[in-house]
Amino acid sequence: MPPTRPLPTLTLSGAQLAASACEAHARALGVPMNIAVVDASTHLLHFSRMDGAKLTSISIAIDKAFTAAGHRVGTHLYKEMVWPGGAAYGIGNSNGGRFTTIGGGLPVLGRDGEVLGAVGCSTGTPAQDEEVARAGVEVLEREVRGGGRRAKL
């Protein structure tokens, strides 16, 4: 096995494309959002705070994206496992307290299912946050599969 491997990851232009789609969906819902996009290594690529988005949700959006990219699943999937006695009880204390189990963080998957990055949104309800994040993820995944406008990902 070679000592290194290539790591497909989102670029700034891909992150901006996702944020734009999220912003449009948030406007349609009438819920201003904090929107974070991270790369495959969980590092922040792009952040948008829409006018009226909650200031206390800035770090939450970033941590939702961090969690979704790092654990390769949506943050909403942990909801039932984090209660006392659950399989993931206490996981919110991991990663310096950054691991979040609040819905609104979704990974962006490549053609072969590899994680390219993630989108995290916060200000609305967890369901609204997830819906807005999904708008960004879907536009990126269409691009990766060759079905949308051309952007460098």
Short mmCIF file of N, CA, C and O in Angstrom, two decimals, residues 7 9-10 36-44 61-75 78 98-100 105-109 113-120:
data_model
loop_
_atom_site.label_atom_id
_atom_site.label_comp_id
_atom_site.label_asym_id
_atom_site.label_seq_id
_atom_site.Cartn_x
_atom_site.Cartn_y
_atom_site.Cartn_z
N LEU A 7 -6.86 12.93 -1.62
CA LEU A 7 -8.06 13.19 -0.83
C LEU A 7 -8.94 14.18 -1.59
O LEU A 7 -8.65 15.38 -1.62
N THR A 9 -11.68 16.77 -2.09
CA THR A 9 -12.24 17.69 -1.11
C THR A 9 -12.89 18.88 -1.80
O THR A 9 -12.57 19.18 -2.95
N LEU A 10 -13.79 19.52 -1.11
CA LEU A 10 -14.42 20.73 -1.65
C LEU A 10 -13.40 21.85 -1.78
O LEU A 10 -12.43 21.90 -1.04
N ALA A 36 -22.26 27.27 7.37
CA ALA A 36 -20.84 26.92 7.37
C ALA A 36 -20.60 25.78 6.40
O ALA A 36 -21.40 24.84 6.34
N VAL A 37 -19.51 25.86 5.65
CA VAL A 37 -19.11 24.78 4.75
C VAL A 37 -17.66 24.44 5.07
O VAL A 37 -16.80 25.32 5.10
N VAL A 38 -17.42 23.15 5.33
CA VAL A 38 -16.07 22.68 5.63
C VAL A 38 -15.60 21.73 4.54
O VAL A 38 -16.40 21.18 3.79
N ASP A 39 -14.29 21.52 4.49
CA ASP A 39 -13.72 20.57 3.52
C ASP A 39 -13.69 19.17 4.13
O ASP A 39 -14.17 18.95 5.25
N ALA A 40 -13.11 18.24 3.40
CA ALA A 40 -13.07 16.84 3.84
C ALA A 40 -12.28 16.65 5.13
O ALA A 40 -12.48 15.66 5.84
N SER A 41 -11.41 17.59 5.45
CA SER A 41 -10.61 17.51 6.67
C SER A 41 -11.24 18.29 7.83
O SER A 41 -10.58 18.51 8.84
N THR A 42 -12.47 18.71 7.68
CA THR A 42 -13.27 19.44 8.67
C THR A 42 -12.87 20.89 8.86
O THR A 42 -13.34 21.55 9.78
N HIS A 43 -12.04 21.42 7.97
CA HIS A 43 -11.61 22.82 8.10
C HIS A 43 -12.59 23.75 7.40
O HIS A 43 -13.03 23.48 6.28
N LEU A 44 -12.88 24.86 8.03
CA LEU A 44 -13.83 25.83 7.50
C LEU A 44 -13.34 26.41 6.17
O LEU A 44 -12.23 26.91 6.08
N ALA A 61 -23.42 26.37 13.83
CA ALA A 61 -23.39 26.01 12.41
C ALA A 61 -22.02 25.43 12.03
O ALA A 61 -21.95 24.42 11.32
N ILE A 62 -20.96 26.06 12.50
CA ILE A 62 -19.61 25.58 12.20
C ILE A 62 -19.41 24.19 12.78
O ILE A 62 -18.87 23.29 12.12
N ASP A 63 -19.87 23.97 14.01
CA ASP A 63 -19.69 22.66 14.64
C ASP A 63 -20.56 21.59 14.00
O ASP A 63 -20.18 20.41 13.97
N LYS A 64 -21.72 21.96 13.48
CA LYS A 64 -22.55 20.99 12.76
C LYS A 64 -21.82 20.51 11.51
O LYS A 64 -21.80 19.31 11.21
N ALA A 65 -21.20 21.43 10.77
CA ALA A 65 -20.45 21.04 9.57
C ALA A 65 -19.24 20.18 9.96
O ALA A 65 -18.97 19.16 9.33
N PHE A 66 -18.53 20.58 11.00
CA PHE A 66 -17.38 19.83 11.50
C PHE A 66 -17.78 18.40 11.84
O PHE A 66 -17.12 17.43 11.44
N THR A 67 -18.88 18.24 12.57
CA THR A 67 -19.33 16.91 12.99
C THR A 67 -19.75 16.06 11.79
O THR A 67 -19.38 14.88 11.70
N ALA A 68 -20.50 16.65 10.88
CA ALA A 68 -20.98 15.89 9.71
C ALA A 68 -19.83 15.41 8.84
O ALA A 68 -19.84 14.28 8.34
N ALA A 69 -18.82 16.26 8.64
CA ALA A 69 -17.67 15.85 7.83
C ALA A 69 -16.81 14.83 8.57
O ALA A 69 -16.38 13.83 8.00
N GLY A 70 -16.57 15.08 9.83
CA GLY A 70 -15.69 14.21 10.61
C GLY A 70 -16.27 12.83 10.88
O GLY A 70 -15.55 11.85 10.89
N HIS A 71 -17.58 12.76 11.07
CA HIS A 71 -18.21 11.47 11.36
C HIS A 71 -18.93 10.88 10.17
O HIS A 71 -19.51 9.81 10.26
N ARG A 72 -18.95 11.63 9.08
CA ARG A 72 -19.44 11.15 7.78
C ARG A 72 -20.94 10.83 7.75
O ARG A 72 -21.40 10.09 6.91
N VAL A 73 -21.70 11.42 8.68
CA VAL A 73 -23.16 11.26 8.68
C VAL A 73 -23.79 12.56 9.15
O VAL A 73 -23.13 13.40 9.77
N GLY A 74 -25.08 12.69 8.88
CA GLY A 74 -25.81 13.87 9.32
C GLY A 74 -25.89 13.93 10.84
O GLY A 74 -26.00 12.90 11.51
N THR A 75 -25.85 15.14 11.37
CA THR A 75 -25.88 15.31 12.82
C THR A 75 -27.21 14.85 13.43
O THR A 75 -27.25 14.45 14.59
N TYR A 78 -27.83 11.23 15.35
CA TYR A 78 -27.40 10.90 16.72
C TYR A 78 -28.48 11.13 17.76
O TYR A 78 -28.34 10.74 18.91
N ARG A 98 -16.94 20.15 20.51
CA ARG A 98 -17.43 20.55 19.19
C ARG A 98 -18.41 19.57 18.57
O ARG A 98 -19.15 19.92 17.67
N PHE A 99 -18.40 18.33 19.01
CA PHE A 99 -19.29 17.32 18.43
C PHE A 99 -20.72 17.69 18.78
O PHE A 99 -21.07 17.84 19.95
N THR A 100 -21.56 17.84 17.77
CA THR A 100 -22.95 18.23 18.02
C THR A 100 -23.92 17.20 17.47
O THR A 100 -23.66 16.58 16.44
N GLY A 105 -26.51 19.50 10.19
CA GLY A 105 -25.21 19.26 9.59
C GLY A 105 -25.28 18.03 8.70
O GLY A 105 -25.73 16.98 9.14
N LEU A 106 -24.87 18.18 7.43
CA LEU A 106 -24.94 17.07 6.48
C LEU A 106 -23.63 16.96 5.70
O LEU A 106 -23.09 17.97 5.24
N PRO A 107 -23.14 15.73 5.50
CA PRO A 107 -21.93 15.56 4.69
C PRO A 107 -22.25 15.71 3.21
O PRO A 107 -23.36 15.46 2.77
N VAL A 108 -21.24 16.12 2.44
CA VAL A 108 -21.31 16.16 0.99
C VAL A 108 -20.55 14.94 0.49
O VAL A 108 -19.37 14.78 0.82
N LEU A 109 -21.23 14.09 -0.28
CA LEU A 109 -20.61 12.85 -0.73
C LEU A 109 -20.20 12.91 -2.19
O LEU A 109 -20.92 13.47 -3.02
N GLY A 113 -19.07 7.78 -2.77
CA GLY A 113 -19.50 7.82 -1.38
C GLY A 113 -18.50 8.43 -0.42
O GLY A 113 -18.74 8.46 0.79
N GLU A 114 -17.38 8.93 -0.94
CA GLU A 114 -16.39 9.55 -0.07
C GLU A 114 -16.88 10.92 0.38
O GLU A 114 -17.61 11.60 -0.33
N VAL A 115 -16.50 11.32 1.58
CA VAL A 115 -16.90 12.61 2.12
C VAL A 115 -15.99 13.69 1.55
O VAL A 115 -14.77 13.63 1.69
N LEU A 116 -16.60 14.66 0.87
CA LEU A 116 -15.86 15.78 0.28
C LEU A 116 -15.86 17.00 1.18
O LEU A 116 -15.07 17.93 0.98
N GLY A 117 -16.73 17.01 2.15
CA GLY A 117 -16.89 18.14 3.07
C GLY A 117 -18.26 18.04 3.70
O GLY A 117 -18.88 16.98 3.72
N ALA A 118 -18.76 19.17 4.23
CA ALA A 118 -20.08 19.17 4.86
C ALA A 118 -20.62 20.58 4.94
O ALA A 118 -19.87 21.56 4.86
N VAL A 119 -21.93 20.65 5.12
CA VAL A 119 -22.63 21.92 5.29
C VAL A 119 -23.32 21.88 6.65
O VAL A 119 -23.96 20.88 6.99
N GLY A 120 -23.19 22.96 7.40
CA GLY A 120 -23.88 23.09 8.68
C GLY A 120 -24.66 24.38 8.72
O GLY A 120 -24.14 25.42 8.33
#
